[in-house]
PDB file of C-alpha atoms and ligand atoms in Angstrom:
ATOM      1  CA  UNK A 267     -88.747  18.941 -49.556  1.00  0.00           C
ATOM      2  CA  UNK A 268     -87.147  22.207 -50.552  1.00  0.00           C
ATOM      3  CA  UNK A 269     -85.463  23.965 -47.534  1.00  0.00           C
ATOM      4  CA  UNK A 270     -86.214  27.506 -46.650  1.00  0.00           C
ATOM      5  CA  UNK A 271     -82.403  28.220 -46.887  1.00  0.00           C
ATOM      6  CA  UNK A 272     -81.592  25.845 -49.945  1.00  0.00           C
ATOM      7  CA  UNK A 273     -78.531  27.345 -51.952  1.00  0.00           C
ATOM      8  CA  UNK A 274     -77.609  29.988 -49.354  1.00  0.00           C
ATOM      9  CA  UNK A 275     -74.058  30.112 -47.917  1.00  0.00           C
ATOM     10  CA  UNK A 276     -73.918  30.911 -44.236  1.00  0.00           C
ATOM     11  CA  UNK A 277     -70.921  31.790 -42.074  1.00  0.00           C
ATOM     12  CA  UNK A 278     -71.323  31.204 -38.328  1.00  0.00           C
ATOM     13  CA  UNK A 279     -68.476  32.557 -36.132  1.00  0.00           C
ATOM     14  CA  UNK A 280     -67.770  30.326 -32.970  1.00  0.00           C
ATOM     15  CA  UNK A 281     -69.927  27.678 -34.767  1.00  0.00           C
ATOM     16  CA  UNK A 282     -67.942  25.018 -32.979  1.00  0.00           C
ATOM     17  CA  UNK A 283     -69.729  25.089 -29.622  1.00  0.00           C
ATOM     18  CA  UNK A 284     -72.467  26.362 -27.673  1.00  0.00           C
ATOM     19  CA  UNK A 285     -74.972  28.640 -29.537  1.00  0.00           C
ATOM     20  CA  UNK A 286     -73.030  28.773 -32.671  1.00  0.00           C
ATOM     21  CA  UNK A 287     -73.052  25.047 -32.850  1.00  0.00           C
ATOM     22  CA  UNK A 288     -76.831  24.652 -32.623  1.00  0.00           C
ATOM     23  CA  UNK A 289     -77.263  27.626 -35.100  1.00  0.00           C
ATOM     24  CA  UNK A 290     -74.885  25.747 -37.678  1.00  0.00           C
ATOM     25  CA  UNK A 291     -77.139  22.702 -37.252  1.00  0.00           C
ATOM     26  CA  UNK A 292     -80.256  24.541 -37.429  1.00  0.00           C
ATOM     27  CA  UNK A 293     -79.296  26.454 -40.564  1.00  0.00           C
ATOM     28  CA  UNK A 294     -77.885  23.521 -42.252  1.00  0.00           C
ATOM     29  CA  UNK A 295     -81.255  21.469 -41.410  1.00  0.00           C
ATOM     30  CA  UNK A 296     -82.939  24.183 -43.471  1.00  0.00           C
ATOM     31  CA  UNK A 297     -80.830  23.837 -46.623  1.00  0.00           C
ATOM     32  CA  UNK A 298     -78.045  26.388 -46.034  1.00  0.00           C
ATOM     33  CA  UNK A 299     -74.469  25.414 -46.643  1.00  0.00           C
ATOM     34  CA  UNK A 300     -72.593  26.267 -43.382  1.00  0.00           C
ATOM     35  CA  UNK A 301     -69.086  27.587 -42.823  1.00  0.00           C
ATOM     36  CA  UNK A 302     -68.408  26.665 -39.304  1.00  0.00           C
ATOM     37  CA  UNK A 303     -65.832  29.121 -37.949  1.00  0.00           C
ATOM     38  CA  UNK A 304     -63.644  27.939 -34.777  1.00  0.00           C
ATOM     39  CA  UNK A 305     -60.608  29.598 -33.109  1.00  0.00           C
ATOM     40  CA  UNK A 306     -58.960  26.752 -31.404  1.00  0.00           C
ATOM     41  CA  UNK A 307     -61.192  23.677 -30.911  1.00  0.00           C
ATOM     42  CA  UNK A 308     -60.888  22.026 -34.462  1.00  0.00           C
ATOM     43  CA  UNK A 309     -62.192  18.703 -32.870  1.00  0.00           C
ATOM     44  CA  UNK A 310     -65.511  20.376 -31.757  1.00  0.00           C
ATOM     45  CA  UNK A 311     -65.854  22.033 -35.159  1.00  0.00           C
ATOM     46  CA  UNK A 312     -65.091  18.881 -37.007  1.00  0.00           C
ATOM     47  CA  UNK A 313     -67.909  17.176 -34.855  1.00  0.00           C
ATOM     48  CA  UNK A 314     -70.538  19.902 -35.907  1.00  0.00           C
ATOM     49  CA  UNK A 315     -69.585  19.251 -39.698  1.00  0.00           C
ATOM     50  CA  UNK A 316     -69.825  15.543 -39.411  1.00  0.00           C
ATOM     51  CA  UNK A 317     -73.270  15.793 -37.359  1.00  0.00           C
ATOM     52  CA  UNK A 318     -74.448  18.033 -40.256  1.00  0.00           C
ATOM     53  CA  UNK A 319     -73.301  15.895 -43.085  1.00  0.00           C
ATOM     54  CA  UNK A 320     -74.806  12.804 -41.230  1.00  0.00           C
ATOM     55  CA  UNK A 321     -78.154  14.478 -41.435  1.00  0.00           C
ATOM     56  CA  UNK A 322     -77.731  15.169 -45.048  1.00  0.00           C
ATOM     57  CA  UNK A 323     -76.462  18.710 -44.869  1.00  0.00           C
ATOM     58  CA  UNK A 324     -73.498  20.637 -45.938  1.00  0.00           C
ATOM     59  CA  UNK A 325     -70.867  22.289 -44.155  1.00  0.00           C
ATOM     60  CA  UNK A 326     -67.204  22.732 -43.563  1.00  0.00           C
ATOM     61  CA  UNK A 327     -64.968  23.966 -40.780  1.00  0.00           C
ATOM     62  CA  UNK A 328     -62.865  27.277 -41.169  1.00  0.00           C
ATOM     63  CA  UNK A 329     -60.376  28.354 -38.595  1.00  0.00           C
ATOM     64  CA  UNK A 330     -59.759  31.972 -37.689  1.00  0.00           C
ATOM     65  CA  UNK A 331     -59.340  34.205 -34.709  1.00  0.00           C
ATOM     66  CA  UNK A 332     -61.880  36.708 -35.299  1.00  0.00           C
ATOM     67  CA  UNK A 333     -59.983  39.268 -33.329  1.00  0.00           C
ATOM     68  CA  UNK A 334     -57.146  38.619 -35.961  1.00  0.00           C
ATOM     69  CA  UNK A 335     -57.908  40.715 -39.322  1.00  0.00           C
ATOM     70  CA  UNK A 336     -55.496  38.897 -41.503  1.00  0.00           C
ATOM     71  CA  UNK A 337     -56.868  35.341 -40.456  1.00  0.00           C
ATOM     72  CA  UNK A 338     -60.608  36.651 -41.045  1.00  0.00           C
ATOM     73  CA  UNK A 339     -59.690  38.013 -44.392  1.00  0.00           C
ATOM     74  CA  UNK A 340     -58.060  34.611 -45.231  1.00  0.00           C
ATOM     75  CA  UNK A 341     -60.965  32.600 -43.869  1.00  0.00           C
ATOM     76  CA  UNK A 342     -63.712  34.708 -45.829  1.00  0.00           C
ATOM     77  CA  UNK A 343     -61.826  34.529 -49.057  1.00  0.00           C
ATOM     78  CA  UNK A 344     -61.353  30.734 -48.504  1.00  0.00           C
ATOM     79  CA  UNK A 345     -65.241  30.223 -47.783  1.00  0.00           C
ATOM     80  CA  UNK A 346     -66.214  32.335 -50.766  1.00  0.00           C
ATOM     81  CA  UNK A 347     -63.898  30.396 -53.078  1.00  0.00           C
ATOM     82  CA  UNK A 348     -65.046  27.006 -51.843  1.00  0.00           C
ATOM     83  CA  UNK A 349     -68.764  27.749 -51.826  1.00  0.00           C
ATOM     84  CA  UNK A 350     -69.688  31.181 -53.358  1.00  0.00           C
ATOM     85  CA  UNK A 351     -70.815  34.548 -51.626  1.00  0.00           C
ATOM     86  CA  UNK A 352     -71.883  34.622 -48.069  1.00  0.00           C
ATOM     87  CA  UNK A 353     -75.410  35.966 -47.692  1.00  0.00           C
ATOM     88  CA  UNK A 354     -75.969  34.996 -44.193  1.00  0.00           C
ATOM     89  CA  UNK A 355     -73.481  35.960 -41.374  1.00  0.00           C
ATOM     90  CA  UNK A 356     -74.028  34.987 -37.706  1.00  0.00           C
ATOM     91  CA  UNK A 357     -71.598  37.182 -35.590  1.00  0.00           C
ATOM     92  CA  UNK A 358     -71.815  34.633 -32.686  1.00  0.00           C
ATOM     93  CA  UNK A 359     -68.220  34.195 -31.431  1.00  0.00           C
ATOM     94  CA  UNK A 360     -67.777  35.524 -27.929  1.00  0.00           C
ATOM     95  CA  UNK A 361     -65.549  35.167 -25.130  1.00  0.00           C
ATOM     96  CA  UNK A 362     -65.545  36.372 -21.361  1.00  0.00           C
ATOM     97  CA  UNK A 363     -62.800  37.396 -18.632  1.00  0.00           C
ATOM     98  CA  UNK A 364     -65.070  38.382 -15.724  1.00  0.00           C
ATOM     99  CA  UNK A 365     -63.945  40.841 -13.172  1.00  0.00           C
ATOM    100  CA  UNK A 366     -65.394  43.884 -11.398  1.00  0.00           C
ATOM    101  CA  UNK A 367     -63.872  47.221 -12.667  1.00  0.00           C
ATOM    102  CA  UNK A 368     -61.774  47.514  -9.521  1.00  0.00           C
ATOM    103  CA  UNK A 369     -60.021  44.169 -10.280  1.00  0.00           C
ATOM    104  CA  UNK A 370     -60.151  44.214 -14.307  1.00  0.00           C
ATOM    105  CA  UNK A 371     -56.610  43.955 -15.953  1.00  0.00           C
ATOM    106  CA  UNK A 372     -55.817  46.034 -19.229  1.00  0.00           C
ATOM    107  CA  UNK A 373     -55.422  42.522 -20.877  1.00  0.00           C
ATOM    108  CA  UNK A 374     -58.700  41.234 -19.555  1.00  0.00           C
ATOM    109  CA  UNK A 375     -60.370  44.489 -20.930  1.00  0.00           C
ATOM    110  CA  UNK A 376     -58.643  44.376 -24.382  1.00  0.00           C
ATOM    111  CA  UNK A 377     -59.255  40.652 -25.006  1.00  0.00           C
ATOM    112  CA  UNK A 378     -62.939  40.867 -24.499  1.00  0.00           C
ATOM    113  CA  UNK A 379     -63.590  43.946 -26.585  1.00  0.00           C
ATOM    114  CA  UNK A 380     -61.277  42.709 -29.124  1.00  0.00           C
ATOM    115  CA  UNK A 381     -63.208  39.494 -29.458  1.00  0.00           C
ATOM    116  CA  UNK A 382     -66.799  40.430 -28.871  1.00  0.00           C
ATOM    117  CA  UNK A 383     -66.842  43.836 -30.430  1.00  0.00           C
ATOM    118  CA  UNK A 384     -63.808  44.374 -32.848  1.00  0.00           C
ATOM    119  CA  UNK A 385     -64.011  40.840 -34.088  1.00  0.00           C
ATOM    120  CA  UNK A 386     -67.690  41.485 -35.246  1.00  0.00           C
ATOM    121  CA  UNK A 387     -66.530  44.346 -36.928  1.00  0.00           C
ATOM    122  CA  UNK A 388     -63.682  42.587 -38.551  1.00  0.00           C
ATOM    123  CA  UNK A 389     -65.769  39.710 -40.049  1.00  0.00           C
ATOM    124  CA  UNK A 390     -68.765  42.022 -41.063  1.00  0.00           C
ATOM    125  CA  UNK A 391     -66.318  44.576 -42.572  1.00  0.00           C
ATOM    126  CA  UNK A 392     -64.777  41.913 -44.791  1.00  0.00           C
ATOM    127  CA  UNK A 393     -68.177  40.419 -45.897  1.00  0.00           C
ATOM    128  CA  UNK A 394     -70.052  43.739 -46.109  1.00  0.00           C
ATOM    129  CA  UNK A 395     -69.380  44.677 -50.037  1.00  0.00           C
ATOM    130  CA  UNK A 396     -69.437  41.149 -51.056  1.00  0.00           C
ATOM    131  CA  UNK A 397     -72.776  40.530 -49.404  1.00  0.00           C
ATOM    132  CA  UNK A 398     -74.183  43.848 -51.070  1.00  0.00           C
ATOM    133  CA  UNK A 399     -72.668  42.764 -54.338  1.00  0.00           C
ATOM    134  CA  UNK A 400     -74.528  39.439 -54.256  1.00  0.00           C
ATOM    135  CA  UNK A 401     -77.741  41.140 -53.478  1.00  0.00           C
ATOM    136  CA  UNK A 402     -77.772  41.517 -49.848  1.00  0.00           C
ATOM    137  CA  UNK A 403     -78.547  39.097 -46.985  1.00  0.00           C
ATOM    138  CA  UNK A 404     -78.932  38.771 -43.104  1.00  0.00           C
ATOM    139  CA  UNK A 405     -76.490  39.707 -40.633  1.00  0.00           C
ATOM    140  CA  UNK A 406     -77.379  38.586 -36.845  1.00  0.00           C
ATOM    141  CA  UNK A 407     -75.373  39.767 -34.151  1.00  0.00           C
ATOM    142  CA  UNK A 408     -75.273  37.842 -30.825  1.00  0.00           C
ATOM    143  CA  UNK A 409     -75.296  40.465 -28.019  1.00  0.00           C
ATOM    144  CA  UNK A 410     -76.511  39.530 -24.509  1.00  0.00           C
ATOM    145  CA  UNK A 411     -78.908  40.669 -21.770  1.00  0.00           C
ATOM    146  CA  UNK A 412     -75.583  41.733 -20.052  1.00  0.00           C
ATOM    147  CA  UNK A 413     -75.418  44.526 -22.739  1.00  0.00           C
ATOM    148  CA  UNK A 414     -78.816  45.675 -22.112  1.00  0.00           C
ATOM    149  CA  UNK A 415     -79.003  45.661 -18.414  1.00  0.00           C
ATOM    150  CA  UNK A 416     -75.352  45.452 -17.227  1.00  0.00           C
ATOM    151  CA  UNK A 417     -74.237  42.993 -14.543  1.00  0.00           C
ATOM    152  CA  UNK A 418     -71.999  43.056 -11.858  1.00  0.00           C
ATOM    153  CA  UNK A 419     -68.458  41.869 -12.599  1.00  0.00           C
ATOM    154  CA  UNK A 420     -68.771  41.773 -16.370  1.00  0.00           C
ATOM    155  CA  UNK A 421     -68.070  45.296 -17.114  1.00  0.00           C
ATOM    156  CA  UNK A 422     -65.720  44.417 -20.254  1.00  0.00           C
ATOM    157  CA  UNK A 423     -68.259  42.047 -21.678  1.00  0.00           C
ATOM    158  CA  UNK A 424     -71.247  44.200 -20.905  1.00  0.00           C
ATOM    159  CA  UNK A 425     -69.635  47.088 -22.702  1.00  0.00           C
ATOM    160  CA  UNK A 426     -68.752  44.971 -25.744  1.00  0.00           C
ATOM    161  CA  UNK A 427     -72.227  43.498 -26.049  1.00  0.00           C
ATOM    162  CA  UNK A 428     -73.885  47.029 -25.615  1.00  0.00           C
ATOM    163  CA  UNK A 429     -71.467  48.177 -28.342  1.00  0.00           C
ATOM    164  CA  UNK A 430     -72.968  45.507 -30.665  1.00  0.00           C
ATOM    165  CA  UNK A 431     -76.507  46.942 -30.262  1.00  0.00           C
ATOM    166  CA  UNK A 432     -75.155  50.464 -31.661  1.00  0.00           C
ATOM    167  CA  UNK A 433     -73.178  48.527 -34.316  1.00  0.00           C
ATOM    168  CA  UNK A 434     -76.449  46.724 -35.328  1.00  0.00           C
ATOM    169  CA  UNK A 435     -78.466  49.812 -35.505  1.00  0.00           C
ATOM    170  CA  UNK A 436     -76.038  51.643 -37.571  1.00  0.00           C
ATOM    171  CA  UNK A 437     -75.015  48.811 -39.906  1.00  0.00           C
ATOM    172  CA  UNK A 438     -78.863  48.427 -40.382  1.00  0.00           C
ATOM    173  CA  UNK A 439     -79.298  51.881 -41.549  1.00  0.00           C
ATOM    174  CA  UNK A 440     -76.186  51.688 -43.943  1.00  0.00           C
ATOM    175  CA  UNK A 441     -77.139  48.063 -45.157  1.00  0.00           C
ATOM    176  CA  UNK A 442     -80.617  48.961 -46.381  1.00  0.00           C
ATOM    177  CA  UNK A 443     -79.413  50.524 -49.511  1.00  0.00           C
ATOM    178  CA  UNK A 444     -77.837  47.051 -50.547  1.00  0.00           C
ATOM    179  CA  UNK A 445     -80.712  44.965 -49.097  1.00  0.00           C
ATOM    180  CA  UNK A 446     -78.552  43.811 -46.097  1.00  0.00           C
ATOM    181  CA  UNK A 447     -80.801  43.351 -43.018  1.00  0.00           C
ATOM    182  CA  UNK A 448     -78.949  43.580 -39.798  1.00  0.00           C
ATOM    183  CA  UNK A 449     -80.511  42.447 -36.464  1.00  0.00           C
ATOM    184  CA  UNK A 450     -79.220  41.460 -33.013  1.00  0.00           C
ATOM    185  CA  UNK A 451     -80.311  38.675 -30.476  1.00  0.00           C
ATOM    186  CA  UNK A 452     -79.834  39.504 -26.894  1.00  0.00           C
ATOM    187  CA  UNK A 453     -79.990  35.841 -25.228  1.00  0.00           C
ATOM    188  CA  UNK A 454     -80.314  35.420 -21.262  1.00  0.00           C
ATOM    189  CA  UNK A 455     -78.282  32.728 -19.663  1.00  0.00           C
ATOM    190  CA  UNK A 456     -78.117  29.903 -21.843  1.00  0.00           C
ATOM    191  CA  UNK A 457     -76.640  26.258 -20.993  1.00  0.00           C
ATOM    192  CA  UNK A 458     -73.168  26.398 -22.798  1.00  0.00           C
ATOM    193  CA  UNK A 459     -69.694  26.048 -21.880  1.00  0.00           C
ATOM    194  CA  UNK A 460     -69.502  29.713 -21.219  1.00  0.00           C
ATOM    195  CA  UNK A 461     -71.627  29.399 -18.203  1.00  0.00           C
ATOM    196  CA  UNK A 462     -70.403  25.874 -17.219  1.00  0.00           C
ATOM    197  CA  UNK A 463     -68.012  27.193 -14.579  1.00  0.00           C
ATOM    198  CA  UNK A 464     -70.729  28.684 -12.416  1.00  0.00           C
ATOM    199  CA  UNK A 465     -71.714  26.714  -9.265  1.00  0.00           C
ATOM    200  CA  UNK A 466     -75.128  24.849  -9.273  1.00  0.00           C
ATOM    201  CA  UNK A 467     -76.483  27.569  -6.737  1.00  0.00           C
ATOM    202  CA  UNK A 468     -75.473  30.302  -8.878  1.00  0.00           C
ATOM    203  CA  UNK A 469     -77.276  28.713 -11.874  1.00  0.00           C
ATOM    204  CA  UNK A 470     -80.334  28.197  -9.708  1.00  0.00           C
ATOM    205  CA  UNK A 471     -80.202  31.921  -8.675  1.00  0.00           C
ATOM    206  CA  UNK A 472     -80.050  32.981 -12.345  1.00  0.00           C
ATOM    207  CA  UNK A 473     -82.724  30.461 -13.329  1.00  0.00           C
ATOM    208  CA  UNK A 474     -84.965  32.195 -10.683  1.00  0.00           C
ATOM    209  CA  UNK A 475     -84.244  35.580 -12.296  1.00  0.00           C
ATOM    210  CA  UNK A 476     -86.146  34.554 -15.225  1.00  0.00           C
ATOM    211  CA  UNK A 477     -89.776  34.590 -15.052  1.00  0.00           C
ATOM    212  CA  UNK A 478     -89.943  31.236 -17.105  1.00  0.00           C
ATOM    213  CA  UNK A 479     -87.834  29.906 -14.154  1.00  0.00           C
ATOM    214  CA  UNK A 480     -85.045  28.177 -16.084  1.00  0.00           C
ATOM    215  CA  UNK A 481     -81.897  28.777 -18.035  1.00  0.00           C
ATOM    216  CA  UNK A 482     -82.275  28.699 -22.004  1.00  0.00           C
ATOM    217  CA  UNK A 483     -81.130  26.086 -24.289  1.00  0.00           C
ATOM    218  CA  UNK A 484     -78.879  26.529 -27.273  1.00  0.00           C
ATOM    219  CA  UNK A 485     -81.675  25.618 -29.647  1.00  0.00           C
ATOM    220  CA  UNK A 486     -83.979  28.056 -28.478  1.00  0.00           C
ATOM    221  CA  UNK A 487     -81.497  30.831 -29.694  1.00  0.00           C
ATOM    222  CA  UNK A 488     -80.814  28.943 -32.923  1.00  0.00           C
ATOM    223  CA  UNK A 489     -84.515  28.768 -33.879  1.00  0.00           C
ATOM    224  CA  UNK A 490     -84.857  32.437 -33.530  1.00  0.00           C
ATOM    225  CA  UNK A 491     -81.802  32.958 -35.571  1.00  0.00           C
ATOM    226  CA  UNK A 492     -83.231  30.751 -38.218  1.00  0.00           C
ATOM    227  CA  UNK A 493     -86.397  32.598 -38.395  1.00  0.00           C
ATOM    228  CA  UNK A 494     -84.761  35.942 -38.830  1.00  0.00           C
ATOM    229  CA  UNK A 495     -82.480  34.632 -41.785  1.00  0.00           C
ATOM    230  CA  UNK A 496     -85.094  32.734 -43.594  1.00  0.00           C
ATOM    231  CA  UNK A 497     -88.451  34.307 -42.937  1.00  0.00           C
ATOM    232  CA  UNK A 498     -88.272  37.943 -41.767  1.00  0.00           C
ATOM    233  CA  UNK A 499     -88.589  40.319 -44.457  1.00  0.00           C
ATOM    234  CA  UNK A 500     -89.479  43.632 -42.610  1.00  0.00           C
ATOM    235  CA  UNK A 501     -87.220  43.564 -39.646  1.00  0.00           C
ATOM    236  CA  UNK A 502     -83.850  45.344 -39.280  1.00  0.00           C
ATOM    237  CA  UNK A 503     -82.148  47.141 -36.796  1.00  0.00           C
ATOM    238  CA  UNK A 504     -83.915  45.268 -34.309  1.00  0.00           C
ATOM    239  CA  UNK A 505     -82.780  43.611 -31.017  1.00  0.00           C
ATOM    240  CA  UNK A 506     -84.591  40.469 -29.960  1.00  0.00           C
ATOM    241  CA  UNK A 507     -84.774  39.494 -26.403  1.00  0.00           C
ATOM    242  CA  UNK A 508     -84.533  35.711 -25.958  1.00  0.00           C
ATOM    243  CA  UNK A 509     -84.105  35.675 -22.243  1.00  0.00           C
ATOM    244  CA  UNK A 510     -87.229  33.644 -20.397  1.00  0.00           C
ATOM    245  CA  UNK A 511     -88.293  36.929 -19.391  1.00  0.00           C
ATOM    246  CA  UNK A 512     -85.289  37.833 -17.070  1.00  0.00           C
ATOM    247  CA  UNK A 513     -85.080  41.306 -18.609  1.00  0.00           C
ATOM    248  CA  UNK A 514     -88.450  42.760 -19.761  1.00  0.00           C
ATOM    249  CA  UNK A 515     -88.230  46.264 -21.278  1.00  0.00           C
TER     250      UNK A 515
HETATM  251  P1  LIG B 797     -69.270  29.138 -25.966  1.00  0.00           P
HETATM  252  O1  LIG B 797     -70.044  27.789 -25.737  1.00  0.00           O
HETATM  253  O2  LIG B 797     -68.260  29.315 -24.771  1.00  0.00           O
HETATM  254  O3  LIG B 797     -68.533  29.174 -27.486  1.00  0.00           O
HETATM  255  C1  LIG B 797     -67.849  29.977 -27.749  1.00  0.00           C
HETATM  256  C2  LIG B 797     -67.606  29.885 -29.136  1.00  0.00           C
HETATM  257  O4  LIG B 797     -66.844  30.950 -29.822  1.00  0.00           O
HETATM  258  C3  LIG B 797     -66.753  28.648 -29.680  1.00  0.00           C
HETATM  259  O5  LIG B 797     -67.246  28.095 -30.812  1.00  0.00           O
HETATM  260  C4  LIG B 797     -65.358  29.269 -29.730  1.00  0.00           C
HETATM  261  O6  LIG B 797     -64.561  28.748 -30.619  1.00  0.00           O
HETATM  262  C5  LIG B 797     -65.640  30.646 -30.360  1.00  0.00           C
HETATM  263  N1  LIG B 797     -64.635  31.640 -30.069  1.00  0.00           N
HETATM  264  C6  LIG B 797     -64.273  32.192 -28.980  1.00  0.00           C
HETATM  265  N2  LIG B 797     -63.203  33.161 -29.293  1.00  0.00           N
HETATM  266  C7  LIG B 797     -63.124  33.120 -30.488  1.00  0.00           C
HETATM  267  C8  LIG B 797     -62.267  33.974 -31.377  1.00  0.00           C
HETATM  268  N3  LIG B 797     -61.324  34.744 -30.911  1.00  0.00           N
HETATM  269  N4  LIG B 797     -62.330  33.613 -32.836  1.00  0.00           N
HETATM  270  C9  LIG B 797     -63.282  32.724 -33.307  1.00  0.00           C
HETATM  271  N5  LIG B 797     -64.031  32.055 -32.592  1.00  0.00           N
HETATM  272  C10 LIG B 797     -63.969  32.388 -31.201  1.00  0.00           C
HETATM  273  O7  LIG B 797     -70.149  30.222 -25.874  1.00  0.00           O
HETATM  274  P2  LIG B 797     -71.624  30.411 -26.103  1.00  0.00           P
HETATM  275  O8  LIG B 797     -72.393  30.474 -24.817  1.00  0.00           O
HETATM  276  O9  LIG B 797     -72.257  29.650 -27.044  1.00  0.00           O
HETATM  277  O10 LIG B 797     -71.829  32.052 -26.594  1.00  0.00           O
HETATM  278  C11 LIG B 797     -72.011  32.279 -27.945  1.00  0.00           C
HETATM  279  C12 LIG B 797     -72.391  33.797 -28.208  1.00  0.00           C
HETATM  280  O11 LIG B 797     -73.535  34.005 -27.369  1.00  0.00           O
HETATM  281  C13 LIG B 797     -71.308  34.578 -27.655  1.00  0.00           C
HETATM  282  O12 LIG B 797     -71.284  35.873 -28.277  1.00  0.00           O
HETATM  283  C14 LIG B 797     -71.884  34.810 -26.159  1.00  0.00           C
HETATM  284  O13 LIG B 797     -71.363  36.172 -25.617  1.00  0.00           O
HETATM  285  C15 LIG B 797     -73.266  34.979 -26.452  1.00  0.00           C
HETATM  286  N6  LIG B 797     -74.202  34.910 -25.202  1.00  0.00           N
HETATM  287  C16 LIG B 797     -74.048  33.557 -24.466  1.00  0.00           C
HETATM  288  C17 LIG B 797     -74.639  33.518 -23.283  1.00  0.00           C
HETATM  289  C18 LIG B 797     -74.850  32.315 -22.478  1.00  0.00           C
HETATM  290  O14 LIG B 797     -75.368  32.357 -21.300  1.00  0.00           O
HETATM  291  N7  LIG B 797     -74.192  31.155 -22.841  1.00  0.00           N
HETATM  292  C19 LIG B 797     -75.766  34.547 -23.035  1.00  0.00           C
HETATM  293  C20 LIG B 797     -75.713  35.820 -23.684  1.00  0.00           C
HETATM  294  C21 LIG B 797     -75.076  35.744 -24.981  1.00  0.00           C
HETATM  295  P3  LIG B 797     -63.454  27.357 -30.038  1.00  0.00           P
HETATM  296  O15 LIG B 797     -64.369  26.218 -29.974  1.00  0.00           O
HETATM  297  O16 LIG B 797     -62.473  27.269 -31.144  1.00  0.00           O
HETATM  298  O17 LIG B 797     -62.878  27.701 -28.794  1.00  0.00           O
END
């Protein structure tokens, strides 16, 4: 059976774990060839590639720290050389260093802005013209409920994720002329390594904040991403909340 994404080349940043892993698997299951980006965890990225290949899909792992422009540029050049133009970009890689404003160090501020916000700029900027010349495509930026509503102790992360919403809206306006659709997803709290440090009591408290009464699963984000890049044709500049009703506008 033909897949909705047959022949498409997708780059998933931070594809080695969590939401990026589930997204890489989901896009490959629908026919895309997936470039699975990772920063330091080669073993995890290789596991994602092998899971995809065992299911009959196509994928390869690519190392780059998205906050490092030289590494991003080399990675994108390599993906294009190996597979052809990227027409699906999932800006998913993210990192945290949680502190209140009072206790935040300059390094914690800088590192979270550099990965979550500037990293997304770095990858998008490198791919932008290539995607336009290839006839357009889809970019999905993974923001967060924290960027919409704020959250105590996450001021660097909230700022970066809110920045991604402005980035998404402006890129959508600029990308329309070359048929590049740009949207954001704002997940609630999802069971991944990113929140594995929270105590069971804290997780229970978070689950209670969602009207659905539980945390989210990675696949629940991946399926929404897959819908955007394969079936949505009249959506750009949007932010999709996938948060179990934890934050209802
Ligand atoms: P995760 O399980 O901690 O995985 C993070 C991924 O990002 C890993 O693949 C990691 O690569 C990669 N990464 C981190 N820094 C990187 C860098 N500098 N360059 C390239 N890759 C880098 O995280 P997650 O929970 O799946 O989060 C994915 C995205 O969703 C993030 O943007 C996060 O902010 C957002 N989000 C998460 C939640 C949640 O509750 N989990 C909620 C809202 C939004 P390595 O494997 O090499 O380390």
